[in-house]
Amino acid sequence: MRIERMAVYTANLEYTGKAYAFAGGRSHQVFETTVVALSTDTGLEGYGEVCPCGPNYMAAFAEGLPSCLSLLAPEVLGQDPRQVSVIQERMNQALTGQAVAKAAIDIACWDLLGKACGLPVYTLLGGLQSPSMPLHRIVPLADPGEMEESLLRYRAEGFRHIQIKLGHEVEEDIDLIRRLGKLKQPDELWIGDINGAWRRDQSLRFSKAIEDVDIYLEQPCRSYEECLSVRRRTRHLVKLDEAFNTLNELQRGLRDDAMDAIALKVSKFGGLTPSRIIRDVCADAGISMTIEDAWGSGIATAAYAHLAASTSPRALLNTTDLHNYNKVQLATGAPEVAAGRMWLSDRPGLGVVPDFALLSLRDVYE
């Protein structure tokens, strides 16, 4: 099997809510997503999708992805997509960093590998260990009344894992969590996501003021060192996200006992090939994971859902259904969602097919 053609598509994903807002004044209503389609000499096609959460969240932005993909295309054309580690190495030799662009190609290769074998990707990633995956729902940053309404709505829809965006002034967030904390039910798991907005003293003030509320603190400070300092002095569980972008950084965190959980975003690490290593290292170390991505439609959701489904329930904290955060669905066959949980089909590959009528062709490489 050889890759004969790589097509790059883009589309806009409009958020279903009022605004997707989080710390630092960051707020988005529309996200540009990038879909890669790899065609082979066997007639099989594989699909990958990446969608940075706006230009100011991670080390990638949508407008830059086509340029990166133009440099990566010559390295993958003519190659066997089933050799996922070979493809990853060729991309790393051709372009330093830019993990998100590489992830689009890597995910499409895994889709092809599954289709070539006649197996769902989760089987190739280790087997179906979590057939029914717990979902979290994000409560975007807003005034307290709106956030309370969102929380109650998600609970009514069956979600028991709630991620609350923080990033007001610290005293305001203390009041917010005290207010919401009165509503917390014993079977619910809550995460307060600060997205690196606070200094260490602010994080510790917040933690001390709400120490009676059972809640994770996610990425309280911008740098790893600041988060580590908070972790060593807080009573709350600490989850890290933006602090880790490579396996080496994760290994440092394990040596330092820097976290209780992490957010594993597949595109941030470069696709499923490196992410399965991150997953296995964390599982072995007893670190629970939210396995997800920054944003995307049904293709992106399917990719990380296959990784989550092949993860032991002991290690899987939760995942999410990003395709349901958008007003439009760009693919058929996305994972099924009901009562706060998600399931995958047993179709070969990722099990999704793009709706090309909703995609705009950007570039073709042959």
mmCIF file of C-alpha atoms in Angstrom, residues 58-327:
data_model
loop_
_atom_site.group_PDB
_atom_site.id
_atom_site.type_symbol
_atom_site.label_atom_id
_atom_site.label_comp_id
_atom_site.label_asym_id
_atom_site.label_seq_id
_atom_site.Cartn_x
_atom_site.Cartn_y
_atom_site.Cartn_z
ATOM 1 C CA MET A 58 -1.660 26.049 21.993
ATOM 2 C CA ALA A 59 1.505 26.268 19.891
ATOM 3 C CA ALA A 60 -0.458 26.090 16.635
ATOM 4 C CA PHE A 61 -2.999 28.124 14.721
ATOM 5 C CA ALA A 62 -5.316 27.082 11.932
ATOM 6 C CA GLU A 63 -3.970 29.474 9.306
ATOM 7 C CA GLY A 64 -0.469 28.039 9.728
ATOM 8 C CA LEU A 65 -1.394 24.389 9.273
ATOM 9 C CA PRO A 66 -1.612 24.367 5.432
ATOM 10 C CA SER A 67 1.954 25.712 5.235
ATOM 11 C CA CYS A 68 3.204 22.964 7.531
ATOM 12 C CA LEU A 69 1.316 20.311 5.594
ATOM 13 C CA SER A 70 2.877 21.510 2.328
ATOM 14 C CA LEU A 71 6.303 20.687 3.805
ATOM 15 C CA LEU A 72 5.174 17.321 5.133
ATOM 16 C CA ALA A 73 3.398 16.121 1.991
ATOM 17 C CA PRO A 74 6.578 15.143 0.037
ATOM 18 C CA GLU A 75 7.692 13.046 3.018
ATOM 19 C CA VAL A 76 4.558 10.912 3.088
ATOM 20 C CA LEU A 77 3.681 10.566 -0.602
ATOM 21 C CA GLY A 78 4.817 7.165 -1.841
ATOM 22 C CA GLN A 79 5.076 5.788 1.705
ATOM 23 C CA ASP A 80 3.165 2.904 3.274
ATOM 24 C CA PRO A 81 0.684 4.525 5.692
ATOM 25 C CA ARG A 82 0.536 1.351 7.776
ATOM 26 C CA GLN A 83 4.111 2.017 8.915
ATOM 27 C CA VAL A 84 2.987 4.683 11.358
ATOM 28 C CA SER A 85 6.298 5.038 13.212
ATOM 29 C CA VAL A 86 8.189 5.343 9.931
ATOM 30 C CA ILE A 87 5.826 8.092 8.799
ATOM 31 C CA GLN A 88 6.251 9.855 12.163
ATOM 32 C CA GLU A 89 10.044 9.751 11.870
ATOM 33 C CA ARG A 90 9.989 11.099 8.321
ATOM 34 C CA MET A 91 7.787 13.992 9.425
ATOM 35 C CA ASN A 92 10.074 14.750 12.371
ATOM 36 C CA GLN A 93 13.109 14.835 10.072
ATOM 37 C CA ALA A 94 11.348 17.186 7.658
ATOM 38 C CA LEU A 95 9.892 19.651 10.167
ATOM 39 C CA THR A 96 10.866 20.522 13.729
ATOM 40 C CA GLY A 97 7.951 20.811 16.131
ATOM 41 C CA GLN A 98 4.534 21.615 14.640
ATOM 42 C CA ALA A 99 3.005 18.547 16.280
ATOM 43 C CA VAL A 100 -0.549 19.527 15.416
ATOM 44 C CA ALA A 101 0.090 19.457 11.650
ATOM 45 C CA LYS A 102 1.805 16.075 11.969
ATOM 46 C CA ALA A 103 -1.155 14.772 13.956
ATOM 47 C CA ALA A 104 -3.545 15.298 11.022
ATOM 48 C CA ILE A 105 -1.447 12.984 8.838
ATOM 49 C CA ASP A 106 -0.742 10.496 11.621
ATOM 50 C CA ILE A 107 -4.452 10.105 12.439
ATOM 51 C CA ALA A 108 -5.253 9.524 8.747
ATOM 52 C CA CYS A 109 -2.555 6.824 8.647
ATOM 53 C CA TRP A 110 -4.119 5.033 11.616
ATOM 54 C CA ASP A 111 -7.482 5.206 9.874
ATOM 55 C CA LEU A 112 -5.891 3.513 6.856
ATOM 56 C CA LEU A 113 -4.133 0.939 9.013
ATOM 57 C CA GLY A 114 -7.443 -0.062 10.583
ATOM 58 C CA LYS A 115 -9.196 -0.245 7.225
ATOM 59 C CA ALA A 116 -6.370 -2.322 5.724
ATOM 60 C CA CYS A 117 -6.627 -4.777 8.627
ATOM 61 C CA GLY A 118 -10.431 -4.711 8.724
ATOM 62 C CA LEU A 119 -10.281 -3.694 12.392
ATOM 63 C CA PRO A 120 -11.325 -0.660 14.443
ATOM 64 C CA VAL A 121 -8.373 1.469 15.510
ATOM 65 C CA TYR A 122 -9.008 0.754 19.194
ATOM 66 C CA THR A 123 -8.113 -2.906 18.556
ATOM 67 C CA LEU A 124 -4.753 -1.863 17.111
ATOM 68 C CA LEU A 125 -4.133 0.487 20.057
ATOM 69 C CA GLY A 126 -4.443 -2.346 22.549
ATOM 70 C CA GLY A 127 -8.017 -3.608 22.493
ATOM 71 C CA LEU A 128 -11.396 -2.438 23.725
ATOM 72 C CA GLN A 129 -10.942 -1.843 27.462
ATOM 73 C CA SER A 130 -13.414 0.996 28.061
ATOM 74 C CA PRO A 131 -16.449 0.323 25.839
ATOM 75 C CA SER A 132 -18.482 2.967 27.662
ATOM 76 C CA MET A 133 -16.465 6.108 28.354
ATOM 77 C CA PRO A 134 -17.412 8.791 30.899
ATOM 78 C CA LEU A 135 -17.716 12.278 29.392
ATOM 79 C CA HIS A 136 -17.025 15.636 30.939
ATOM 80 C CA ARG A 137 -18.843 18.795 29.903
ATOM 81 C CA ILE A 138 -17.233 22.228 29.960
ATOM 82 C CA VAL A 139 -18.908 25.174 31.674
ATOM 83 C CA PRO A 140 -17.428 28.205 29.841
ATOM 84 C CA LEU A 141 -16.352 31.322 31.685
ATOM 85 C CA ALA A 142 -19.316 33.678 32.147
ATOM 86 C CA ASP A 143 -21.176 35.444 34.924
ATOM 87 C CA PRO A 144 -22.020 33.154 37.874
ATOM 88 C CA GLY A 145 -25.706 32.907 37.007
ATOM 89 C CA GLU A 146 -24.995 31.699 33.480
ATOM 90 C CA MET A 147 -22.425 29.213 34.739
ATOM 91 C CA GLU A 148 -24.873 27.822 37.273
ATOM 92 C CA GLU A 149 -27.505 27.421 34.553
ATOM 93 C CA SER A 150 -25.005 25.557 32.359
ATOM 94 C CA LEU A 151 -24.037 23.264 35.220
ATOM 95 C CA LEU A 152 -27.638 22.371 35.994
ATOM 96 C CA ARG A 153 -28.432 21.803 32.316
ATOM 97 C CA TYR A 154 -25.501 19.426 31.849
ATOM 98 C CA ARG A 155 -26.461 17.539 34.988
ATOM 99 C CA ALA A 156 -30.016 17.149 33.654
ATOM 100 C CA GLU A 157 -28.527 15.750 30.426
ATOM 101 C CA GLY A 158 -26.755 13.036 32.416
ATOM 102 C CA PHE A 159 -23.228 14.433 32.750
ATOM 103 C CA ARG A 160 -21.571 13.612 36.077
ATOM 104 C CA HIS A 161 -18.128 15.010 35.180
ATOM 105 C CA ILE A 162 -18.061 18.807 35.014
ATOM 106 C CA GLN A 163 -15.137 21.016 33.966
ATOM 107 C CA ILE A 164 -15.618 24.579 35.186
ATOM 108 C CA LYS A 165 -13.623 27.299 33.466
ATOM 109 C CA LEU A 166 -12.080 29.736 35.946
ATOM 110 C CA GLY A 167 -10.169 32.953 35.357
ATOM 111 C CA HIS A 168 -12.152 35.831 36.827
ATOM 112 C CA GLU A 169 -10.440 37.747 39.596
ATOM 113 C CA VAL A 170 -9.444 35.250 42.269
ATOM 114 C CA GLU A 171 -11.965 36.522 44.835
ATOM 115 C CA GLU A 172 -14.715 36.253 42.227
ATOM 116 C CA ASP A 173 -13.753 32.658 41.461
ATOM 117 C CA ILE A 174 -13.695 31.848 45.164
ATOM 118 C CA ASP A 175 -17.253 33.166 45.465
ATOM 119 C CA LEU A 176 -18.230 31.267 42.296
ATOM 120 C CA ILE A 177 -17.000 27.896 43.547
ATOM 121 C CA ARG A 178 -18.523 28.458 46.980
ATOM 122 C CA ARG A 179 -21.830 29.169 45.245
ATOM 123 C CA LEU A 180 -21.616 26.221 42.872
ATOM 124 C CA GLY A 181 -20.145 23.952 45.530
ATOM 125 C CA LYS A 182 -23.469 23.989 47.390
ATOM 126 C CA LEU A 183 -24.948 22.242 44.340
ATOM 127 C CA LYS A 184 -22.301 19.526 44.016
ATOM 128 C CA GLN A 185 -23.580 15.974 44.308
ATOM 129 C CA PRO A 186 -21.533 13.108 45.826
ATOM 130 C CA ASP A 187 -21.270 11.149 42.577
ATOM 131 C CA GLU A 188 -19.981 14.091 40.544
ATOM 132 C CA LEU A 189 -16.369 14.758 39.574
ATOM 133 C CA TRP A 190 -15.506 18.442 39.206
ATOM 134 C CA ILE A 191 -12.456 20.062 37.650
ATOM 135 C CA GLY A 192 -11.674 23.771 37.958
ATOM 136 C CA ASP A 193 -9.699 24.686 34.845
ATOM 137 C CA ILE A 194 -7.646 27.868 35.260
ATOM 138 C CA ASN A 195 -5.762 27.504 31.929
ATOM 139 C CA GLY A 196 -2.593 28.914 33.486
ATOM 140 C CA ALA A 197 -4.135 32.268 34.432
ATOM 141 C CA TRP A 198 -2.937 32.657 38.028
ATOM 142 C CA ARG A 199 0.298 33.228 39.904
ATOM 143 C CA ARG A 200 1.217 30.634 42.506
ATOM 144 C CA ASP A 201 0.093 32.868 45.412
ATOM 145 C CA GLN A 202 -3.301 33.389 43.765
ATOM 146 C CA SER A 203 -3.670 29.647 43.185
ATOM 147 C CA LEU A 204 -2.878 28.891 46.802
ATOM 148 C CA ARG A 205 -5.277 31.569 48.087
ATOM 149 C CA PHE A 206 -8.011 30.055 45.951
ATOM 150 C CA SER A 207 -7.263 26.507 47.086
ATOM 151 C CA LYS A 208 -7.205 27.442 50.768
ATOM 152 C CA ALA A 209 -10.480 29.362 50.495
ATOM 153 C CA ILE A 210 -12.364 26.416 48.959
ATOM 154 C CA GLU A 211 -10.530 23.530 50.620
ATOM 155 C CA ASP A 212 -13.839 21.949 51.640
ATOM 156 C CA VAL A 213 -14.902 21.577 47.963
ATOM 157 C CA ASP A 214 -13.827 18.321 46.288
ATOM 158 C CA ILE A 215 -12.450 19.608 42.992
ATOM 159 C CA TYR A 216 -9.351 19.141 40.830
ATOM 160 C CA LEU A 217 -7.252 22.206 40.008
ATOM 161 C CA GLU A 218 -6.264 22.068 36.329
ATOM 162 C CA GLN A 219 -3.200 23.993 35.128
ATOM 163 C CA PRO A 220 -3.392 26.677 37.831
ATOM 164 C CA CYS A 221 -0.295 28.571 36.609
ATOM 165 C CA ARG A 222 1.364 29.178 33.266
ATOM 166 C CA SER A 223 4.700 27.458 33.835
ATOM 167 C CA TYR A 224 5.464 23.930 34.945
ATOM 168 C CA GLU A 225 7.623 25.219 37.822
ATOM 169 C CA GLU A 226 4.799 27.359 39.212
ATOM 170 C CA CYS A 227 2.331 24.477 38.970
ATOM 171 C CA LEU A 228 4.795 22.191 40.751
ATOM 172 C CA SER A 229 5.118 24.695 43.585
ATOM 173 C CA VAL A 230 1.337 24.830 43.959
ATOM 174 C CA ARG A 231 1.061 21.038 43.798
ATOM 175 C CA ARG A 232 3.486 20.706 46.726
ATOM 176 C CA ARG A 233 1.483 23.092 48.924
ATOM 177 C CA THR A 234 -2.165 22.489 48.082
ATOM 178 C CA ARG A 235 -4.587 19.918 49.434
ATOM 179 C CA HIS A 236 -6.461 19.734 46.139
ATOM 180 C CA LEU A 237 -5.724 17.225 43.417
ATOM 181 C CA VAL A 238 -3.781 18.800 40.539
ATOM 182 C CA LYS A 239 -4.280 18.060 36.851
ATOM 183 C CA LEU A 240 -1.821 19.386 34.261
ATOM 184 C CA ASP A 241 -2.475 20.193 30.607
ATOM 185 C CA GLU A 242 -0.559 23.028 28.943
ATOM 186 C CA ALA A 243 2.558 22.125 30.982
ATOM 187 C CA PHE A 244 3.238 19.023 28.865
ATOM 188 C CA ASN A 245 3.881 18.893 25.120
ATOM 189 C CA THR A 246 6.416 16.047 24.855
ATOM 190 C CA LEU A 247 7.208 12.695 26.449
ATOM 191 C CA ASN A 248 10.347 14.171 28.027
ATOM 192 C CA GLU A 249 8.277 16.859 29.756
ATOM 193 C CA LEU A 250 5.847 14.239 31.020
ATOM 194 C CA GLN A 251 8.699 12.107 32.378
ATOM 195 C CA ARG A 252 9.986 15.113 34.289
ATOM 196 C CA GLY A 253 6.549 15.561 35.791
ATOM 197 C CA LEU A 254 6.488 11.935 36.903
ATOM 198 C CA ARG A 255 9.916 12.242 38.512
ATOM 199 C CA ASP A 256 8.824 15.385 40.361
ATOM 200 C CA ASP A 257 5.441 13.938 41.409
ATOM 201 C CA ALA A 258 3.948 17.048 39.836
ATOM 202 C CA MET A 259 0.367 15.907 39.169
ATOM 203 C CA ASP A 260 -2.442 13.500 39.919
ATOM 204 C CA ALA A 261 -3.912 13.592 36.406
ATOM 205 C CA ILE A 262 -3.211 15.011 32.949
ATOM 206 C CA ALA A 263 -5.138 16.131 29.890
ATOM 207 C CA LEU A 264 -3.856 14.116 26.935
ATOM 208 C CA LYS A 265 -4.729 16.076 23.794
ATOM 209 C CA VAL A 266 -3.901 13.883 20.811
ATOM 210 C CA SER A 267 -3.009 16.659 18.363
ATOM 211 C CA LYS A 268 -0.770 18.436 20.893
ATOM 212 C CA PHE A 269 1.501 15.385 21.076
ATOM 213 C CA GLY A 270 1.562 14.784 17.311
ATOM 214 C CA GLY A 271 -1.150 12.192 16.759
ATOM 215 C CA LEU A 272 -2.022 8.694 17.924
ATOM 216 C CA THR A 273 1.486 7.287 17.429
ATOM 217 C CA PRO A 274 3.135 9.385 20.173
ATOM 218 C CA SER A 275 -0.058 9.687 22.230
ATOM 219 C CA ARG A 276 -0.333 5.927 22.775
ATOM 220 C CA ILE A 277 3.147 6.075 24.394
ATOM 221 C CA ILE A 278 2.075 8.961 26.626
ATOM 222 C CA ARG A 279 -1.067 6.981 27.502
ATOM 223 C CA ASP A 280 0.843 3.827 28.400
ATOM 224 C CA VAL A 281 3.459 5.655 30.486
ATOM 225 C CA CYS A 282 0.732 7.422 32.483
ATOM 226 C CA ALA A 283 -1.277 4.242 32.949
ATOM 227 C CA ASP A 284 1.800 2.437 34.261
ATOM 228 C CA ALA A 285 2.571 5.318 36.638
ATOM 229 C CA GLY A 286 -0.969 5.451 38.012
ATOM 230 C CA ILE A 287 -1.742 8.866 36.507
ATOM 231 C CA SER A 288 -5.347 9.232 35.382
ATOM 232 C CA MET A 289 -6.075 10.881 32.032
ATOM 233 C CA THR A 290 -8.631 12.979 30.283
ATOM 234 C CA ILE A 291 -8.112 11.797 26.702
ATOM 235 C CA GLU A 292 -9.378 14.414 24.280
ATOM 236 C CA ASP A 293 -8.260 17.156 21.890
ATOM 237 C CA ALA A 294 -8.368 20.939 21.679
ATOM 238 C CA TRP A 295 -11.392 21.109 19.333
ATOM 239 C CA GLY A 296 -12.807 19.420 16.247
ATOM 240 C CA SER A 297 -15.709 17.626 14.624
ATOM 241 C CA GLY A 298 -16.530 13.928 14.434
ATOM 242 C CA ILE A 299 -13.195 12.878 12.909
ATOM 243 C CA ALA A 300 -11.171 14.423 15.730
ATOM 244 C CA THR A 301 -13.548 12.974 18.318
ATOM 245 C CA ALA A 302 -13.279 9.508 16.788
ATOM 246 C CA ALA A 303 -9.470 9.638 16.855
ATOM 247 C CA TYR A 304 -9.092 10.349 20.570
ATOM 248 C CA ALA A 305 -12.119 8.188 21.397
ATOM 249 C CA HIS A 306 -10.338 5.140 19.965
ATOM 250 C CA LEU A 307 -7.365 5.906 22.213
ATOM 251 C CA ALA A 308 -9.666 6.378 25.207
ATOM 252 C CA ALA A 309 -11.603 3.182 24.469
ATOM 253 C CA SER A 310 -8.370 1.182 24.415
ATOM 254 C CA THR A 311 -7.343 2.616 27.803
ATOM 255 C CA SER A 312 -7.970 0.776 31.069
ATOM 256 C CA PRO A 313 -10.935 2.202 33.030
ATOM 257 C CA ARG A 314 -8.504 2.447 35.941
ATOM 258 C CA ALA A 315 -6.448 5.009 34.028
ATOM 259 C CA LEU A 316 -9.198 6.810 32.090
ATOM 260 C CA LEU A 317 -10.530 9.741 34.068
ATOM 261 C CA ASN A 318 -12.875 10.820 31.261
ATOM 262 C CA THR A 319 -13.096 12.051 27.678
ATOM 263 C CA THR A 320 -15.409 14.450 25.830
ATOM 264 C CA ASP A 321 -17.636 14.715 22.756
ATOM 265 C CA LEU A 322 -16.245 17.729 20.918
ATOM 266 C CA HIS A 323 -18.338 17.092 17.815
ATOM 267 C CA ASN A 324 -21.431 17.922 19.867
ATOM 268 C CA TYR A 325 -20.001 21.325 20.805
ATOM 269 C CA ASN A 326 -20.537 22.475 17.203
ATOM 270 C CA LYS A 327 -23.623 23.527 15.247
#
